[in-house]
């Protein structure tokens, strides 16, 4: 595992030692014009390396002190967010690439979905797998975790959305979709599951009756991500039609629930499940992109605020720190970046 650190060459150190007091005073004045720091990161940008293959997913813990990453190398890495960003644990166990990870709300456990047709729950303090959820007949593309009691939902290429109780090994409820499911998330009360897939539609499943209660149409290609807003009123979707859309999921909302479309982020022939997210206050929207950029928009105006370079491969996942203006990105270039925003 490594963290990039900027070092001075010996000749630069020698020149620095020979500077006069006037030069040092001038340098201090120039340094004071630098933008003020906005986070507790050791540097404005941190580059984390150590994965042996593409990184498909990353997530901050609910308290913001640790982060997790996973991907094609079939291992989950845990890292410290602050200080030197040390790699503090490696969790092996899956036999296929890991497609998505989610922390439980208390931060004690992590749930992972994998192409080995299973999901797993990990005890982060002990660093061991405590539960394996088997039942899907094909790749598990997505998962999400509800508040206590901890319920888990999953979507798979077998065309099903499944509900799991973390206290049991077997599936609690199976919802049959006609096509492959590539993204799932709970609503605020966790009495509905929203799903998206290769049929381009977002479906809201009523868990009490086990049927679709709402179907939202607008995308023209596969949906790769669903993300619920912090207030629970809206859901964000990313699609291979190169749009990120914002939908109103409140009860009794108008028939046209698609409120906004954000353009710029790209998908390409790799067909990765590129994800998007909200800032903690819901004022910004962030998305990865196959063009190696990270896109950040203002939620209200849809204005593109940042188009961030740095990665040398597709940016597959993004996440915002829960308490500080820190953005994390995971890429097919096998690395993770953390950077602070204004």
PDB file of C-alpha atoms in Angstrom, residues 8 26-38 44 340 342:
ATOM      1  CA  UNK A   8      12.094  17.900  -2.507  1.00  0.00           C
ATOM      2  CA  UNK A  26       8.576  37.140   0.475  1.00  0.00           C
ATOM      3  CA  UNK A  27       7.884  33.418   0.295  1.00  0.00           C
ATOM      4  CA  UNK A  28       5.733  33.623   3.424  1.00  0.00           C
ATOM      5  CA  UNK A  29       3.731  36.454   1.863  1.00  0.00           C
ATOM      6  CA  UNK A  30       3.237  34.439  -1.326  1.00  0.00           C
ATOM      7  CA  UNK A  31       2.210  31.306   0.606  1.00  0.00           C
ATOM      8  CA  UNK A  32      -0.463  33.281   2.430  1.00  0.00           C
ATOM      9  CA  UNK A  33      -2.226  33.830  -0.881  1.00  0.00           C
ATOM     10  CA  UNK A  34      -2.850  30.099  -1.287  1.00  0.00           C
ATOM     11  CA  UNK A  35      -6.489  28.986  -0.893  1.00  0.00           C
ATOM     12  CA  UNK A  36      -7.353  28.177   2.732  1.00  0.00           C
ATOM     13  CA  UNK A  37      -7.647  24.521   3.683  1.00  0.00           C
ATOM     14  CA  UNK A  38     -11.195  23.255   4.112  1.00  0.00           C
ATOM     15  CA  UNK A  44      -5.505  18.827  -0.228  1.00  0.00           C
ATOM     16  CA  UNK A 340     -11.133  18.634  -0.564  1.00  0.00           C
ATOM     17  CA  UNK A 342     -14.300  24.631  -1.449  1.00  0.00           C
TER      18      UNK A 342
END
